[in-house]
Each structure stands twice: as structure tokens, then as C-alpha cells.
Amino acid sequence: MDNEELADREWWETTLIYQIWPRGFQDSDGDGEGDLKGIINRLDYITNLGIETICLNPIYVSPLFDSGYDVSNYTDIDPLFGNLSDFDNLMQEVHNRGLKVILDVIPNHSSDQHEWFQLSARNVQPYIDYYIWTNGSIDKNGKNIPPNNWISTYNDENGSAWSWHDKRQQWYYHKFHSSQPDLNLRNEKVIKELMGIFDFWLKRNVDGFRINAVPYFFEDEALRNESFVKKDIYTFGLPESTALLYIFREYIDNWVSRNNATSKLLIAESYDISDDNLLAYYGNNTHKGIAPLNFKFITHIHNNSNATYIKHILEKWLKLLPKNIMTNWVLSNHDNSRAASRIGFNRIDGLHMLSLLLPGQAYTYYGEEIAMLDTKIFWNSTIDPMGCARGINEYKYFSRDPARTPMQWSSKSSAGFSINETTYLPIHLNYINRNVEIQRNRIRSNLKTYKQLVILRKQPVFTDGDYEFVSLNNDRVLVLKRSLKNYPLYFIVINLGLRQEKVNLTSIHANLKNTLNMVVASSNAIRVTGTVPRDNFILTANAAVVLKSNEKQEQTTTESIITTSICF
Ligand code: BGC
């Protein structure tokens, strides 16, 4: 693509998003739990990092059984985090700094402590059909049994996704924990309630929403048993889920035009679903859609993935994208092991080179910028219901607590996260040497590399340029080339191997100048500045660099990410 033709993009298409797990980011009142005032106190850090948008995991009123994904009031703030006036202050402070905020919305289920569920359980109108209730069946011993074999993710209630409610004398469905009943999204009144929730937060100036657990929105109305051969066809990924995303998009777009507001970032959470299904989220010729979070790094890339495999995974997804559509890159989040633990502590800078320099939005999960690692959590400190439901012997394979521990700000007690020595989850013992303050003061650190990449990613060659992946040195070296007419060429070169590699880039680009400039280097690279020969430079184990070749690209030679347009 020519730079004269650079696409006129919405702000959210290339924004850099920082995901904050509110319980773990910063405590302001000494209760050992993060809160909104704490986030306000750290906004300068976030701005200085070059972040453009903050994504807040749930802050609504909740028994916090599932850390806030069990909402008992969608239009107020849980006292643990503050109140609505703290929220308004946060919005004000955020917007004053030119940042944006998106909230996590959970349409699939509420808490069983939500008034809607309480009233529904008592058969009070109009709430009777707000949830998925059924009579179930009677077995040969006359015992009441669930209507089918649907299973819950949390494995409580012996794994069944149905719980018996004594008051209503019926079963209710919950894909997640029994305290998280699924809302009946086929009920128009429930959809209206959801729109009311969007309205409430839009009026409070939020800049968008993350839509939680999309593939679970609908289940088979006939309640047919899942078969063991074809898994989860009646409870997962029904086409109605995609259609509901289109409705959300249309509703929010209409709100924006009615209120003359800036367009909103909408993003949909969806794991384990087919690429075709994910692509449908983007919309079609008649409906605008909502981009899915791109979890390829989380679900497909591991610490032993080689260059050809990574190239295949990332390229395949990019090539599938509808024309003129941007994707997003997520290295880690609150539901998975941290990227530095999962893919390699020494590889985090190289991973950031990919996630920040590939086209589209980039997500950074708090602490990822300093390569925070998963924290070992003992059984008696475990709070995640996913871990608790599995018991003492297995909890560690399921609990998400290790990736949710307090942010490591400094070497002070409680890592500068709280003045309380007891924190909501234990702090990683490495906080003494792995924290923001130390990394800020070092000449080279993950944080320093991250900040350099954030500055670089704003160049049009990274937002709008072409891309090409190449595997070198028997799959041990991955190269990503970014090019745009009239801009210098960039090469991101990552040594995935455990030993030093000699790299020769001449096979990748004809007529490359003899030397290339080193623009960014991983904190573990030997050299960080100067020039390197195009055909023979050394990268130590797990090191990564961004190189710039000063000749301007005359014409694009590689696959273009942008062609024509689709509704979005
Ligand atoms: C959220 C999880 C949560 C689950 C159930 C997910 O998609 O990301 O953290 O536990 O929904 O609410």
C-alpha cells in the first residue's frame, strides 16, 4: 500500500491497551485489595508507558466469588473498588491524560445474588424467564435429576451445569459456577436490561466494552444431550451468539450517532471456537460486527514453538482476516498463565516485538511489561473457584490465581502495591529484584525495551505496512519484515533457540544495504545500538532485535494486509 493511501482508521483499530485486573493493580486504602483510587494514583505510570486505552476487568457490585465475573448489580461499583464518584474521577483523570477506558461486560450470566435471580427464583414477574429454568426428569428411583448431560466449566455440582433450586423447585443452568446462573438471552426483556447497562456506562463516558464469554450466550432450546463424539454443539458457539454481537454493535453505534460521540471500541471474548466462527464476529455485508480477541499466542504458541510453526499460526490468522480489517494481539490475560512463564521469561521482549509491531490493536496484561511471572499459590491461599472446585491435589492445574497476583511496583514491603502486609493474593517472592522501580532505573530492562517498542509502533509502517514472516537457521530464528512504500524497511529478528545464532538476512530481501541499524534490542541481547552486517550478525540465545534498513521501500513486495473493505 502507498502511504498516500493510508487508511482512515478509527482510534481503536490500532490502540495499545493495558489490561488491569483491579484487585491486583494498586491498593489505595490499605485493605490489601486493589481499587479505583489506586488505579488513579498509577495513571502517570500508564501514560508514561505509552498506553492509549485501559481495559478494566469487572468492578461492579459482586460477591466476588469469581473475582467480579459474578455481578449482583451491573450499574454500581463494588465497595471493595470504591464508588461511582471514584469511577467518575477515574474517567475524568483518564480523559484528561488523553487515555480511554473500556469496561468488561458480562451478558452471559449474573450472580445468584442479583435481584433478578432472587425474583426469578420466587416466580415474580417480569423476572420469571430471566434465567434458564427447567423441570428436569425423574430417574427410576423417583429421584429428581438434571434434564441432560451438560457440564459446567467449574466442575462444582459434580460437573453438572444444572443446579436444583429449592424455592422454585426447578433446575437452573449455569455454564460456569453454580453461583453464576446463565441469563436467558432469548428473552427480549433481558436484552433490554443489557442495553440499559450499556446506556448507563456510556453516559458515564466509557470508551467501549469487552464482551465476556460470547460462545456461551445460547444453548439448544430442546435441551438435547451433548454427544461424546461431537463435543459441545448444543451449548457452545451457537449462531445466535454472533447475531447478538451484531445487535450490541448496532445499538452502541446508534447511541454514538444519537449522542454525537466518538466511536466505541467493542471486543468479544471467545476461546476454542473455529476460525470461521470468529471471522463471523467481524460482521458481514449487512451487519457490522465486533472483533474477537485474538488468543492465538495464548492457545497455540508454547515455549517449544519453532519459527515455522509461529509463522504458520500468525500468518494463517492474518490471511484469514476480512479485507481492510485489523486484528489484535493478546500475549496473556487473567485467565491464563503469564506469557513470561508460559512462553519463556527470556523471550518476553521478542514476544513484545511481535505483539506491538504486528498490525492492529495490542493488549498488555498488567505486569507483562516487566516480565512478571506466575506466582506459586498454596492451597490455603487459593481463591479462584476454578481451582477451589478441583481440591487440594489438582487445584494447581486449574487455578488462575498465579497470574493474578499484585503488581510489583518496587522493592518496598508488599511490592509497593499496598501498605498492608497481607495482600489479596500473595506477592511473587521475586518482587525484590523484579519490579517497576528497578527496571525504570536500569539502563536495560524489559520495561525499557517495551517503551521503545511502544514508540516505534506508532510509525505508519507498523500500523499500515505489509508483513512477511520468514523462518531461518533451521527454524530457530523467526524474522518478521515490515515494509511500506517510502518508508525504511524493518526486520524483527528473534532467536527462539537456546544457543547463539549467526543470522543472514540477504535471502529475505534483495538489494539490502550492507548494514542495518539496530533500533531496539531485547534486554538480554549483547549489543543494543549501532549497525549490524546484513549477512552475518550474532544473536545470543533468546535475544531479539528490531533492525532498520535505511533505503526507502519503492514498492511493496509482500503480502498486503489491507485490500478492500467490509462493514465494521
Ligand atoms: C472470564 C473469566 C470468568 C468467566 C466466567 C470468562 O470469560 O474471562 O475470568 O471466570 O468468564 O465469568
PDB file of N, CA, C and O in Angstrom, residues 202-203 254-262:
ATOM      1  N   LEU A 202     -22.206   4.176  29.137  1.00  0.00           N
ATOM      2  CA  LEU A 202     -21.893   5.110  28.039  1.00  0.00           C
ATOM      3  C   LEU A 202     -22.111   6.546  28.516  1.00  0.00           C
ATOM      4  O   LEU A 202     -21.312   7.438  28.228  1.00  0.00           O
ATOM      5  N   LYS A 203     -23.199   6.732  29.298  1.00  0.00           N
ATOM      6  CA  LYS A 203     -23.454   8.080  29.830  1.00  0.00           C
ATOM      7  C   LYS A 203     -22.346   8.517  30.763  1.00  0.00           C
ATOM      8  O   LYS A 203     -22.135   9.696  30.989  1.00  0.00           O
ATOM      9  N   ASN A 254     -25.595   3.240  17.277  1.00  0.00           N
ATOM     10  CA  ASN A 254     -26.712   4.198  17.255  1.00  0.00           C
ATOM     11  C   ASN A 254     -26.604   5.180  18.412  1.00  0.00           C
ATOM     12  O   ASN A 254     -26.874   6.367  18.261  1.00  0.00           O
ATOM     13  N   TRP A 255     -26.205   4.672  19.562  1.00  0.00           N
ATOM     14  CA  TRP A 255     -26.021   5.553  20.730  1.00  0.00           C
ATOM     15  C   TRP A 255     -24.972   6.621  20.389  1.00  0.00           C
ATOM     16  O   TRP A 255     -25.162   7.800  20.663  1.00  0.00           O
ATOM     17  N   VAL A 256     -23.900   6.174  19.745  1.00  0.00           N
ATOM     18  CA  VAL A 256     -22.813   7.090  19.388  1.00  0.00           C
ATOM     19  C   VAL A 256     -23.344   8.168  18.441  1.00  0.00           C
ATOM     20  O   VAL A 256     -23.110   9.361  18.647  1.00  0.00           O
ATOM     21  N   SER A 257     -24.104   7.756  17.420  1.00  0.00           N
ATOM     22  CA  SER A 257     -24.538   8.811  16.488  1.00  0.00           C
ATOM     23  C   SER A 257     -25.619   9.699  17.126  1.00  0.00           C
ATOM     24  O   SER A 257     -25.588  10.906  16.914  1.00  0.00           O
ATOM     25  N   ARG A 258     -26.503   9.118  17.931  1.00  0.00           N
ATOM     26  CA  ARG A 258     -27.510   9.957  18.620  1.00  0.00           C
ATOM     27  C   ARG A 258     -26.849  10.995  19.513  1.00  0.00           C
ATOM     28  O   ARG A 258     -27.312  12.110  19.651  1.00  0.00           O
ATOM     29  N   ASN A 259     -25.742  10.599  20.132  1.00  0.00           N
ATOM     30  CA  ASN A 259     -25.106  11.489  21.106  1.00  0.00           C
ATOM     31  C   ASN A 259     -23.889  12.210  20.542  1.00  0.00           C
ATOM     32  O   ASN A 259     -23.129  12.817  21.292  1.00  0.00           O
ATOM     33  N   ASN A 260     -23.733  12.090  19.229  1.00  0.00           N
ATOM     34  CA  ASN A 260     -22.611  12.763  18.600  1.00  0.00           C
ATOM     35  C   ASN A 260     -21.280  12.451  19.279  1.00  0.00           C
ATOM     36  O   ASN A 260     -20.454  13.331  19.491  1.00  0.00           O
ATOM     37  N   ALA A 261     -21.131  11.209  19.675  1.00  0.00           N
ATOM     38  CA  ALA A 261     -19.950  10.819  20.467  1.00  0.00           C
ATOM     39  C   ALA A 261     -18.886  10.207  19.567  1.00  0.00           C
ATOM     40  O   ALA A 261     -19.125   9.944  18.389  1.00  0.00           O
ATOM     41  N   THR A 262     -17.706   9.982  20.140  1.00  0.00           N
ATOM     42  CA  THR A 262     -16.624   9.304  19.411  1.00  0.00           C
ATOM     43  C   THR A 262     -16.927   7.809  19.389  1.00  0.00           C
ATOM     44  O   THR A 262     -17.478   7.272  20.352  1.00  0.00           O
TER      45      THR A 262
END
